[in-house]
Short mmCIF file of C-alpha atoms and ligand atoms in Angstrom, two decimals:
data_model
loop_
_atom_site.label_atom_id
_atom_site.label_comp_id
_atom_site.label_asym_id
_atom_site.label_seq_id
_atom_site.Cartn_x
_atom_site.Cartn_y
_atom_site.Cartn_z
CA MET S 696 17.50 7.88 9.09
CA GLN S 697 19.75 4.88 9.76
CA THR S 698 19.55 2.05 6.92
CA VAL S 699 21.05 -1.25 7.00
CA ASP S 700 23.99 0.08 4.94
CA SER S 701 25.31 1.82 8.16
CA ILE S 702 25.60 -1.47 10.03
CA ASN S 703 27.96 -4.50 9.59
CA PHE S 704 25.97 -7.43 10.51
CA ASN S 705 28.85 -9.72 10.65
CA ASP S 706 28.23 -12.07 13.62
CA LYS S 707 24.96 -10.34 14.46
CA ARG S 708 21.59 -11.88 14.64
CA ALA S 709 18.98 -9.51 12.99
CA LEU S 710 15.47 -9.49 13.78
CA ILE S 711 13.58 -8.19 10.57
CA ARG S 712 9.93 -7.25 10.36
CA VAL S 713 8.93 -7.92 6.89
CA ASP S 714 5.75 -7.85 5.08
CA PHE S 715 5.12 -11.47 4.07
CA ASN S 716 1.16 -10.92 3.86
CA VAL S 717 0.92 -12.47 0.62
CA PRO S 718 -2.18 -13.80 -1.36
CA PHE S 719 -2.63 -17.65 -1.73
CA ASP S 720 -4.97 -19.78 -3.79
CA LYS S 721 -7.05 -22.36 -2.42
CA GLN S 722 -3.92 -25.15 -2.33
CA PHE S 723 -2.00 -22.25 -0.60
CA ASN S 724 0.20 -21.62 -3.41
CA ILE S 725 1.24 -17.97 -3.57
CA THR S 726 -0.23 -16.10 -6.30
CA ASP S 727 1.74 -12.87 -6.06
CA ASP S 728 5.31 -12.88 -4.37
CA THR S 729 6.01 -9.12 -4.78
CA ARG S 730 6.13 -8.61 -1.03
CA ILE S 731 8.60 -11.36 -0.47
CA ARG S 732 10.78 -10.47 -3.36
CA ALA S 733 10.61 -6.62 -1.99
CA ALA S 734 12.61 -7.78 1.47
CA LEU S 735 15.42 -9.85 -0.49
CA PRO S 736 17.98 -7.08 -0.56
CA THR S 737 17.88 -6.36 3.27
CA ILE S 738 17.79 -10.13 3.98
CA ASN S 739 20.67 -10.78 1.65
CA LYS S 740 22.65 -7.84 2.92
CA VAL S 741 22.69 -9.18 6.55
CA LEU S 742 23.71 -12.67 5.20
CA LYS S 743 26.50 -11.30 2.83
CA ASP S 744 27.97 -9.35 5.85
CA GLY S 745 28.05 -12.69 7.63
CA GLY S 746 25.06 -12.48 10.11
CA SER S 747 21.99 -14.40 10.56
CA VAL S 748 18.27 -13.61 10.04
CA VAL S 749 15.48 -13.90 12.17
CA LEU S 750 12.11 -12.97 10.25
CA MET S 751 8.92 -11.90 11.61
CA SER S 752 5.59 -11.07 9.76
CA HIS S 753 1.68 -11.02 10.00
CA LEU S 754 -0.63 -12.81 7.49
CA GLY S 755 -4.21 -11.96 7.12
CA ARG S 756 -6.18 -11.20 10.13
CA PRO S 757 -6.39 -14.59 12.12
CA LEU S 758 -7.97 -13.33 15.33
CA LYS S 759 -10.76 -11.30 13.23
CA LYS S 760 -11.56 -14.52 11.06
CA LEU S 761 -11.72 -17.43 13.63
CA LYS S 762 -13.00 -20.94 13.07
CA GLU S 763 -16.52 -21.49 13.87
CA ASP S 764 -15.68 -23.22 17.22
CA GLY S 765 -13.74 -20.07 17.88
CA SER S 766 -10.31 -21.25 17.55
CA ILE S 767 -7.60 -19.71 15.33
CA ASP S 768 -7.60 -20.95 11.62
CA ARG S 769 -3.76 -22.05 11.66
CA GLU S 770 -3.96 -24.17 8.41
CA LYS S 771 -5.09 -20.82 6.77
CA PHE S 772 -3.04 -18.21 8.34
CA THR S 773 0.32 -20.00 8.92
CA LEU S 774 3.46 -18.76 7.44
CA LYS S 775 4.68 -22.13 6.93
CA HIS S 776 3.09 -21.92 3.47
CA ILE S 777 5.86 -19.70 2.39
CA VAL S 778 8.94 -21.39 3.57
CA LYS S 779 9.57 -23.54 0.43
CA HIS S 780 9.27 -20.58 -1.78
CA LEU S 781 11.33 -18.33 0.28
CA SER S 782 13.93 -21.08 0.56
CA ASN S 783 14.20 -21.28 -2.98
CA LEU S 784 14.56 -17.47 -3.30
CA LEU S 785 17.32 -17.24 -0.65
CA GLU S 786 18.83 -20.51 -2.23
CA ARG S 787 19.38 -21.67 1.32
CA ASP S 788 16.69 -23.89 3.76
CA VAL S 789 14.73 -21.66 5.65
CA ILE S 790 14.20 -22.66 9.39
CA PHE S 791 10.69 -22.29 10.61
CA ALA S 792 9.57 -22.01 14.30
CA ASP S 793 5.89 -22.80 14.75
CA ASP S 794 5.32 -19.84 17.23
CA CYS S 795 7.04 -16.49 17.39
CA ILE S 796 7.76 -16.04 21.09
CA ASP S 797 7.65 -19.75 22.56
CA GLU S 798 10.70 -21.59 23.97
CA ASN S 799 11.24 -23.51 21.01
CA SER S 800 11.54 -20.39 19.13
CA GLN S 801 14.03 -18.77 21.14
CA THR S 802 16.24 -21.97 21.31
CA LEU S 803 15.95 -22.05 17.52
CA SER S 804 17.24 -18.40 17.28
CA ASN S 805 19.87 -18.45 20.08
CA ASN S 806 21.40 -21.48 18.07
CA LEU S 807 21.12 -19.70 14.66
CA LYS S 808 24.57 -19.67 12.79
CA ASN S 809 25.70 -16.79 10.85
CA GLY S 810 24.20 -17.52 7.05
CA GLU S 811 21.07 -19.03 8.57
CA VAL S 812 17.55 -17.85 8.49
CA LEU S 813 14.60 -18.48 10.66
CA LEU S 814 11.15 -17.30 9.98
CA LEU S 815 8.83 -17.05 12.77
CA GLU S 816 5.13 -18.30 12.90
CA ASN S 817 2.57 -15.28 12.36
CA THR S 818 2.80 -12.45 15.15
CA ARG S 819 -1.05 -12.00 14.77
CA PHE S 820 -1.54 -15.54 16.29
CA HIS S 821 -0.99 -13.47 19.36
CA LYS S 822 -3.59 -10.77 20.81
CA GLY S 823 -0.41 -8.82 21.85
CA GLU S 824 0.53 -7.88 18.21
CA GLU S 825 -2.23 -5.75 17.43
CA LYS S 826 -2.53 -4.49 20.98
CA GLY S 827 1.08 -3.26 20.99
CA ASP S 828 1.61 -5.21 23.97
CA GLU S 829 4.72 -4.56 26.01
CA ALA S 830 5.46 -7.94 27.31
CA PHE S 831 4.75 -9.46 24.09
CA ALA S 832 7.08 -6.91 22.18
CA ALA S 833 9.87 -7.74 24.77
CA GLN S 834 9.58 -11.41 23.96
CA LEU S 835 10.04 -10.75 20.34
CA ALA S 836 12.96 -8.63 21.00
CA HIS S 837 14.92 -11.28 22.34
CA HIS S 838 15.27 -12.65 18.87
CA GLY S 839 17.90 -10.52 17.66
CA ASP S 840 20.89 -8.13 18.34
CA VAL S 841 19.77 -5.57 15.79
CA TYR S 842 16.15 -4.73 14.75
CA ILE S 843 15.30 -3.82 11.18
CA ASN S 844 12.07 -2.84 9.95
CA ASP S 845 11.40 -3.55 6.49
CA ALA S 846 7.55 -3.54 6.53
CA PHE S 847 6.47 -0.25 5.35
CA GLY S 848 2.94 -1.39 4.60
CA SER S 849 2.35 -1.90 8.39
CA ALA S 850 4.32 1.18 9.48
CA HIS S 851 1.01 3.05 10.16
CA ARG S 852 0.11 0.54 12.80
CA ALA S 853 1.66 0.81 16.36
CA HIS S 854 1.73 -3.01 16.65
CA ALA S 855 4.26 -5.04 18.80
CA SER S 856 6.49 -6.03 15.74
CA THR S 857 6.26 -3.00 13.76
CA THR S 858 6.75 -0.34 16.59
CA ILE S 859 6.89 -1.43 20.22
CA VAL S 860 9.76 -4.08 19.67
CA ALA S 861 11.97 -1.11 18.75
CA LYS S 862 12.24 0.26 22.14
CA HIS S 863 14.50 -2.63 23.30
CA PHE S 864 17.13 -1.68 20.74
CA THR S 865 19.63 1.16 21.16
CA LYS S 866 19.63 3.99 18.17
CA GLU S 867 22.58 2.00 17.07
CA ASN S 868 20.93 -1.13 16.98
CA LYS S 869 17.91 -0.35 14.90
CA CYS S 870 17.12 0.45 11.31
CA PHE S 871 15.34 1.15 8.10
CA GLY S 872 15.59 -1.85 5.55
CA TYR S 873 16.28 -1.06 2.07
CA LEU S 874 12.73 -1.25 1.08
CA MET S 875 11.29 0.90 4.00
CA ALA S 876 14.03 3.51 3.44
CA ALA S 877 13.11 3.65 -0.27
CA GLU S 878 9.38 3.94 0.57
CA VAL S 879 9.88 6.90 3.25
CA ALA S 880 12.41 8.92 1.07
CA ASN S 881 10.25 8.70 -2.21
CA ALA S 882 6.92 9.78 -0.15
CA GLN S 883 8.92 12.57 1.49
CA LYS S 884 10.10 13.49 -1.85
CA VAL S 885 6.70 14.27 -3.09
CA LEU S 886 5.44 15.49 0.39
CA ASN S 887 8.11 18.16 1.15
CA ASN S 888 10.29 18.41 -1.94
CA ALA S 889 7.81 18.33 -4.91
CA THR S 890 8.89 20.19 -8.03
CA LYS S 891 6.07 22.31 -9.37
CA PRO S 892 3.97 21.77 -10.98
CA PHE S 893 2.77 19.21 -8.46
CA THR S 894 -0.41 16.99 -9.39
CA ALA S 895 -2.27 14.43 -7.51
CA ILE S 896 -4.42 12.06 -9.15
CA LEU S 897 -7.08 10.57 -6.71
CA GLY S 898 -9.67 7.78 -7.91
CA GLY S 899 -11.26 4.87 -6.48
CA ALA S 900 -14.63 4.38 -4.88
CA LYS S 901 -15.24 6.63 -1.87
CA VAL S 902 -14.51 10.37 -1.21
CA SER S 903 -14.84 9.43 2.53
CA ASP S 904 -11.59 7.32 2.48
CA LYS S 905 -9.62 10.00 0.81
CA ILE S 906 -10.72 13.18 2.61
CA LEU S 907 -7.94 13.71 4.85
CA ILE S 908 -5.56 12.86 1.95
CA ILE S 909 -7.36 15.72 -0.50
CA GLU S 910 -7.51 18.44 2.68
CA ASN S 911 -3.56 17.97 3.04
CA LEU S 912 -3.18 18.01 -0.61
CA LEU S 913 -5.08 21.43 -0.69
CA ASN S 914 -1.77 22.63 1.13
CA LEU S 915 0.73 21.04 -1.23
CA ALA S 916 -0.58 20.48 -4.80
CA ASP S 917 -1.06 22.68 -7.73
CA ASN S 918 -3.53 20.43 -9.33
CA ILE S 919 -5.88 17.53 -7.80
CA ILE S 920 -7.41 15.24 -10.42
CA ILE S 921 -10.53 13.62 -8.96
CA GLY S 922 -11.77 10.49 -11.00
CA GLY S 923 -13.44 7.00 -10.27
CA GLY S 924 -16.37 6.73 -8.39
CA MET S 925 -15.36 9.37 -5.94
CA ALA S 926 -15.81 12.21 -8.47
CA TYR S 927 -19.60 11.90 -8.53
CA THR S 928 -20.04 13.37 -5.02
CA PHE S 929 -18.07 16.51 -6.21
CA ILE S 930 -20.22 16.35 -9.49
CA LYS S 931 -23.44 16.09 -7.78
CA ALA S 932 -22.31 18.77 -5.55
CA LEU S 933 -21.91 20.93 -8.53
CA GLY S 934 -25.67 20.39 -9.35
CA PHE S 935 -25.77 17.94 -12.03
CA ASN S 936 -27.52 14.97 -12.43
CA VAL S 937 -25.33 11.96 -11.84
CA GLY S 938 -28.16 9.06 -12.01
CA ASN S 939 -27.28 5.84 -10.16
CA SER S 940 -23.47 6.70 -9.96
CA LEU S 941 -21.59 6.01 -6.83
CA VAL S 942 -22.43 9.13 -4.44
CA GLU S 943 -22.12 9.80 -0.79
CA ASP S 944 -24.81 12.35 -0.26
CA ASP S 945 -23.65 12.95 3.38
CA LYS S 946 -20.33 14.16 1.97
CA ILE S 947 -22.17 16.75 -0.54
CA ASP S 948 -21.55 19.78 1.48
CA LEU S 949 -17.99 18.72 2.27
CA ALA S 950 -17.23 18.32 -1.50
CA ILE S 951 -18.70 22.10 -1.68
CA ASP S 952 -16.49 23.00 1.02
CA ILE S 953 -13.30 21.45 -0.48
CA LEU S 954 -14.01 23.04 -3.94
CA LYS S 955 -14.36 26.46 -2.28
CA ARG S 956 -11.02 26.10 -0.29
CA ALA S 957 -9.36 24.77 -3.38
CA ASN S 958 -10.61 27.76 -5.26
CA ASP S 959 -9.33 30.24 -2.36
CA LYS S 960 -5.98 28.58 -2.28
CA GLY S 961 -5.44 28.59 -5.85
CA VAL S 962 -5.44 24.78 -6.24
CA LYS S 963 -6.87 23.48 -9.42
CA ILE S 964 -9.53 20.59 -9.12
CA VAL S 965 -10.01 18.95 -12.11
CA LEU S 966 -13.16 16.83 -12.46
CA PRO S 967 -14.31 14.58 -15.40
CA GLU S 968 -16.49 16.29 -17.86
CA ASP S 969 -17.86 13.29 -19.33
CA SER S 970 -18.51 9.55 -18.44
CA ILE S 971 -19.15 6.08 -19.74
CA ILE S 972 -22.29 5.16 -18.07
CA ALA S 973 -23.99 1.65 -17.94
CA ASP S 974 -27.37 0.54 -17.10
CA LYS S 975 -26.03 -2.10 -14.79
CA PHE S 976 -23.01 -2.66 -12.76
CA ASP S 977 -21.67 -5.32 -15.06
CA ASN S 978 -18.84 -5.52 -17.77
CA ASP S 979 -21.53 -6.62 -20.29
CA ALA S 980 -24.23 -3.66 -19.43
CA ASN S 981 -25.33 -1.25 -22.28
CA THR S 982 -23.13 1.90 -22.18
CA GLN S 983 -23.29 5.17 -23.37
CA ILE S 984 -20.74 8.16 -23.43
CA VAL S 985 -22.59 11.35 -21.75
CA ASP S 986 -21.23 14.54 -20.72
CA ASN S 987 -21.77 14.80 -17.17
CA LEU S 988 -24.88 17.21 -17.56
CA ASN S 989 -26.63 14.48 -19.37
CA MET S 990 -26.46 11.50 -17.00
CA LYS S 991 -29.50 9.66 -17.21
CA SER S 992 -31.62 8.40 -14.45
CA GLY S 993 -31.00 4.90 -13.52
CA TRP S 994 -27.76 4.81 -15.15
CA MET S 995 -24.44 4.90 -13.47
CA GLY S 996 -20.88 6.19 -14.40
CA LEU S 997 -18.56 3.50 -14.49
CA ASP S 998 -15.40 5.10 -16.22
CA ILE S 999 -14.29 8.56 -17.34
CA GLY S 1000 -14.97 9.48 -21.02
CA HIS S 1001 -12.82 10.56 -24.10
CA GLN S 1002 -13.19 14.31 -23.25
CA SER S 1003 -12.12 13.83 -19.53
CA ILE S 1004 -9.08 11.76 -20.47
CA SER S 1005 -8.07 14.44 -23.07
CA ILE S 1006 -8.26 17.21 -20.23
CA PHE S 1007 -6.70 14.84 -17.54
CA GLU S 1008 -3.79 14.13 -20.13
CA ASP S 1009 -3.02 17.75 -20.52
CA VAL S 1010 -2.88 18.44 -16.76
CA ILE S 1011 -0.57 15.33 -16.34
CA LYS S 1012 1.67 16.37 -19.25
CA GLU S 1013 2.65 19.93 -17.74
CA SER S 1014 3.18 18.22 -14.15
CA LYS S 1015 6.55 17.90 -12.78
CA THR S 1016 5.75 15.79 -9.95
CA ILE S 1017 2.78 13.45 -10.01
CA LEU S 1018 1.15 11.19 -7.15
CA TRP S 1019 -1.48 8.69 -8.28
CA ASN S 1020 -3.86 6.88 -5.84
CA GLY S 1021 -7.06 5.20 -7.09
CA PRO S 1022 -8.38 3.98 -10.25
CA MET S 1023 -10.58 6.35 -12.60
CA GLY S 1024 -13.23 3.64 -13.40
CA VAL S 1025 -14.14 0.23 -12.72
CA PHE S 1026 -10.98 -0.91 -14.08
CA GLU S 1027 -11.28 -4.72 -13.19
CA MET S 1028 -13.90 -4.83 -15.71
CA GLU S 1029 -12.57 -4.86 -19.55
CA ASN S 1030 -15.08 -2.20 -20.86
CA PHE S 1031 -14.38 0.06 -18.14
CA GLN S 1032 -10.74 0.19 -17.80
CA ASN S 1033 -10.05 2.86 -20.47
CA GLY S 1034 -9.83 5.93 -18.49
CA THR S 1035 -7.29 3.92 -15.92
CA ARG S 1036 -5.14 2.92 -18.69
CA ALA S 1037 -4.94 6.29 -20.37
CA VAL S 1038 -4.08 7.89 -17.18
CA ALA S 1039 -1.33 5.21 -16.34
CA ILE S 1040 -0.02 5.99 -19.75
CA ALA S 1041 -0.08 9.60 -19.25
CA ILE S 1042 1.94 9.36 -16.25
CA ALA S 1043 4.44 7.07 -17.82
CA HIS S 1044 4.83 9.64 -20.74
CA ALA S 1045 5.39 12.72 -18.12
CA THR S 1046 7.93 10.31 -16.39
CA LYS S 1047 9.99 9.78 -19.54
CA GLU S 1048 9.90 13.70 -20.07
CA GLY S 1049 11.47 14.12 -16.79
CA ALA S 1050 8.52 14.14 -14.06
CA PHE S 1051 8.72 12.31 -10.84
CA SER S 1052 5.78 10.03 -10.48
CA LEU S 1053 4.70 8.14 -7.32
CA VAL S 1054 2.10 5.43 -7.63
CA GLY S 1055 0.36 3.90 -4.41
CA GLY S 1056 -2.54 2.46 -2.98
CA GLY S 1057 -3.80 -1.09 -3.63
CA ASP S 1058 -5.76 -0.52 -6.85
CA SER S 1059 -3.70 2.05 -8.66
CA VAL S 1060 -0.71 -0.60 -7.93
CA ALA S 1061 -2.88 -3.36 -9.46
CA ALA S 1062 -3.67 -1.24 -12.42
CA ILE S 1063 -0.32 -0.15 -13.12
CA ASN S 1064 0.77 -3.75 -12.88
CA LYS S 1065 -2.31 -4.73 -15.11
CA PHE S 1066 -1.22 -2.35 -17.92
CA HIS S 1067 2.50 -3.40 -17.41
CA LEU S 1068 3.64 0.19 -16.80
CA ALA S 1069 5.19 -0.28 -13.23
CA ASP S 1070 8.63 0.21 -14.72
CA LYS S 1071 7.74 3.16 -16.56
CA VAL S 1072 6.83 5.38 -13.69
CA SER S 1073 9.38 6.58 -10.88
CA TYR S 1074 8.21 4.64 -7.94
CA VAL S 1075 5.32 2.10 -7.15
CA SER S 1076 4.63 2.05 -3.25
CA THR S 1077 4.12 -1.30 -1.45
CA GLY S 1078 2.10 0.84 1.39
CA GLY S 1079 -1.41 1.17 0.93
CA GLY S 1080 -2.81 2.57 4.13
CA ALA S 1081 0.58 3.66 5.25
CA LEU S 1082 1.15 5.61 2.05
CA LEU S 1083 -2.04 7.11 2.64
CA GLU S 1084 -1.58 8.17 6.12
CA PHE S 1085 1.74 9.74 5.04
CA PHE S 1086 0.09 11.72 2.70
CA GLU S 1087 -2.68 12.82 5.20
CA GLY S 1088 0.36 14.44 7.23
CA LYS S 1089 0.28 11.91 9.83
CA THR S 1090 3.35 10.52 11.35
CA LEU S 1091 3.83 6.78 11.14
CA PRO S 1092 4.49 5.05 14.45
CA GLY S 1093 6.73 2.53 12.77
CA VAL S 1094 8.82 5.12 11.21
CA THR S 1095 9.37 7.26 14.31
CA ALA S 1096 10.18 3.95 16.33
CA LEU S 1097 13.34 3.90 14.28
CA LEU S 1098 14.42 7.19 14.79
P1 AMP Y 2071 -10.55 2.51 -3.51
O1 AMP Y 2071 -10.19 1.10 -2.67
O2 AMP Y 2071 -11.43 3.52 -2.65
O3 AMP Y 2071 -9.16 2.96 -4.14
O4 AMP Y 2071 -11.45 2.08 -4.84
C1 AMP Y 2071 -11.10 1.15 -5.62
C2 AMP Y 2071 -12.36 0.61 -6.36
O5 AMP Y 2071 -13.03 1.66 -6.72
C3 AMP Y 2071 -12.05 -0.34 -7.31
O6 AMP Y 2071 -12.57 -1.59 -6.88
C4 AMP Y 2071 -12.76 0.24 -8.39
O7 AMP Y 2071 -13.49 -0.58 -9.03
C5 AMP Y 2071 -13.81 1.12 -7.93
N1 AMP Y 2071 -14.23 2.25 -8.92
C6 AMP Y 2071 -13.68 3.16 -9.66
N2 AMP Y 2071 -14.63 3.78 -10.04
C7 AMP Y 2071 -15.72 3.60 -9.87
C8 AMP Y 2071 -16.91 4.02 -10.51
N3 AMP Y 2071 -17.13 5.12 -11.19
N4 AMP Y 2071 -18.25 3.40 -9.70
C9 AMP Y 2071 -18.08 2.25 -8.94
N5 AMP Y 2071 -17.00 1.68 -8.30
C10 AMP Y 2071 -15.98 2.37 -9.16
#
């Protein structure tokens, strides 16, 4: 794996695919700049070497969310909104090109001096981006002498700027940015090199989103803890009444099959034994703690109970490698966040005792940040879908394109 450290960028123009797909408020103020900050080390390495930088990114899904008249909502999806903030972070003025391939953008990048930074407009304003169009990718490639991919969050997509563009650069002239390299190294450490016992903790809403990852983990993990809404499909599969809890009835047979295969392989599937149930999906709902045999009709499980927390904590404590994806309950609501918080704390403790812990997937990252524990785990991944696909055992086109 060639990283930016293998290249001296002096006098070179680096075309860097970053992930600046950040959230905004209604006035277009950035509400979370984590993704921008995550790209700074790579950008600064090129500048420090004496090179110049051309940045490209997508922002949202402009072609899927067209205005009523069928045109692109440029005001909403422009990357121009981040120029000021990026300039502050890089302590220099960032030049903006209001298209990513037109003549003006090419002139701007051709005239770029060492130490200068150019940000190209949203690559998804062009149909060719998501289609992985060859001609569009070739035009993007004109912007750099070297191509760096630092957008792990988009590495599972064979889009023009994340994958196809790499064809236009020789092996020596393309590489992983620091963020991408760290993401791949940490994910590989868990996938290929896990110190045992290896525990995967899966939660969130749907079994269907996590089937492939569970199936792959059956070959890798010693324990698979399943919490959150997805646990109720398994609990129902075991024959219990789960009331109005989230259940995917069409996945019951699959849940039975997974439990059987886990048993055959000696993988321990750890399910919640009690739940906090509510009479409606609301923070102010009436609640009760019940074991999973006693779930009342009409009520729904929105968090794991104390007994489950204690069982999960014991498994986590004994683990040397931990992968966490998905919350244990509806942690966005104050009254149903306890299980997710307890699991986050248990992971932090195990990490302190020497375990390697990787947290990834949108909602578990949001949870670990909410509980201020992000610096107490070994690595927090920025790549939701990309990380999941990695653990499903798929090769990521954005990674392969750099090899
Ligand atoms: P996912 O995107 O599949 O990881 O799911 C995350 C979402 O699952 C979060 O918004 C949680 O609120 C939700 N969730 C977790 N546990 C439950 C539950 N027991 N019932 C309903 N939703 C849940």
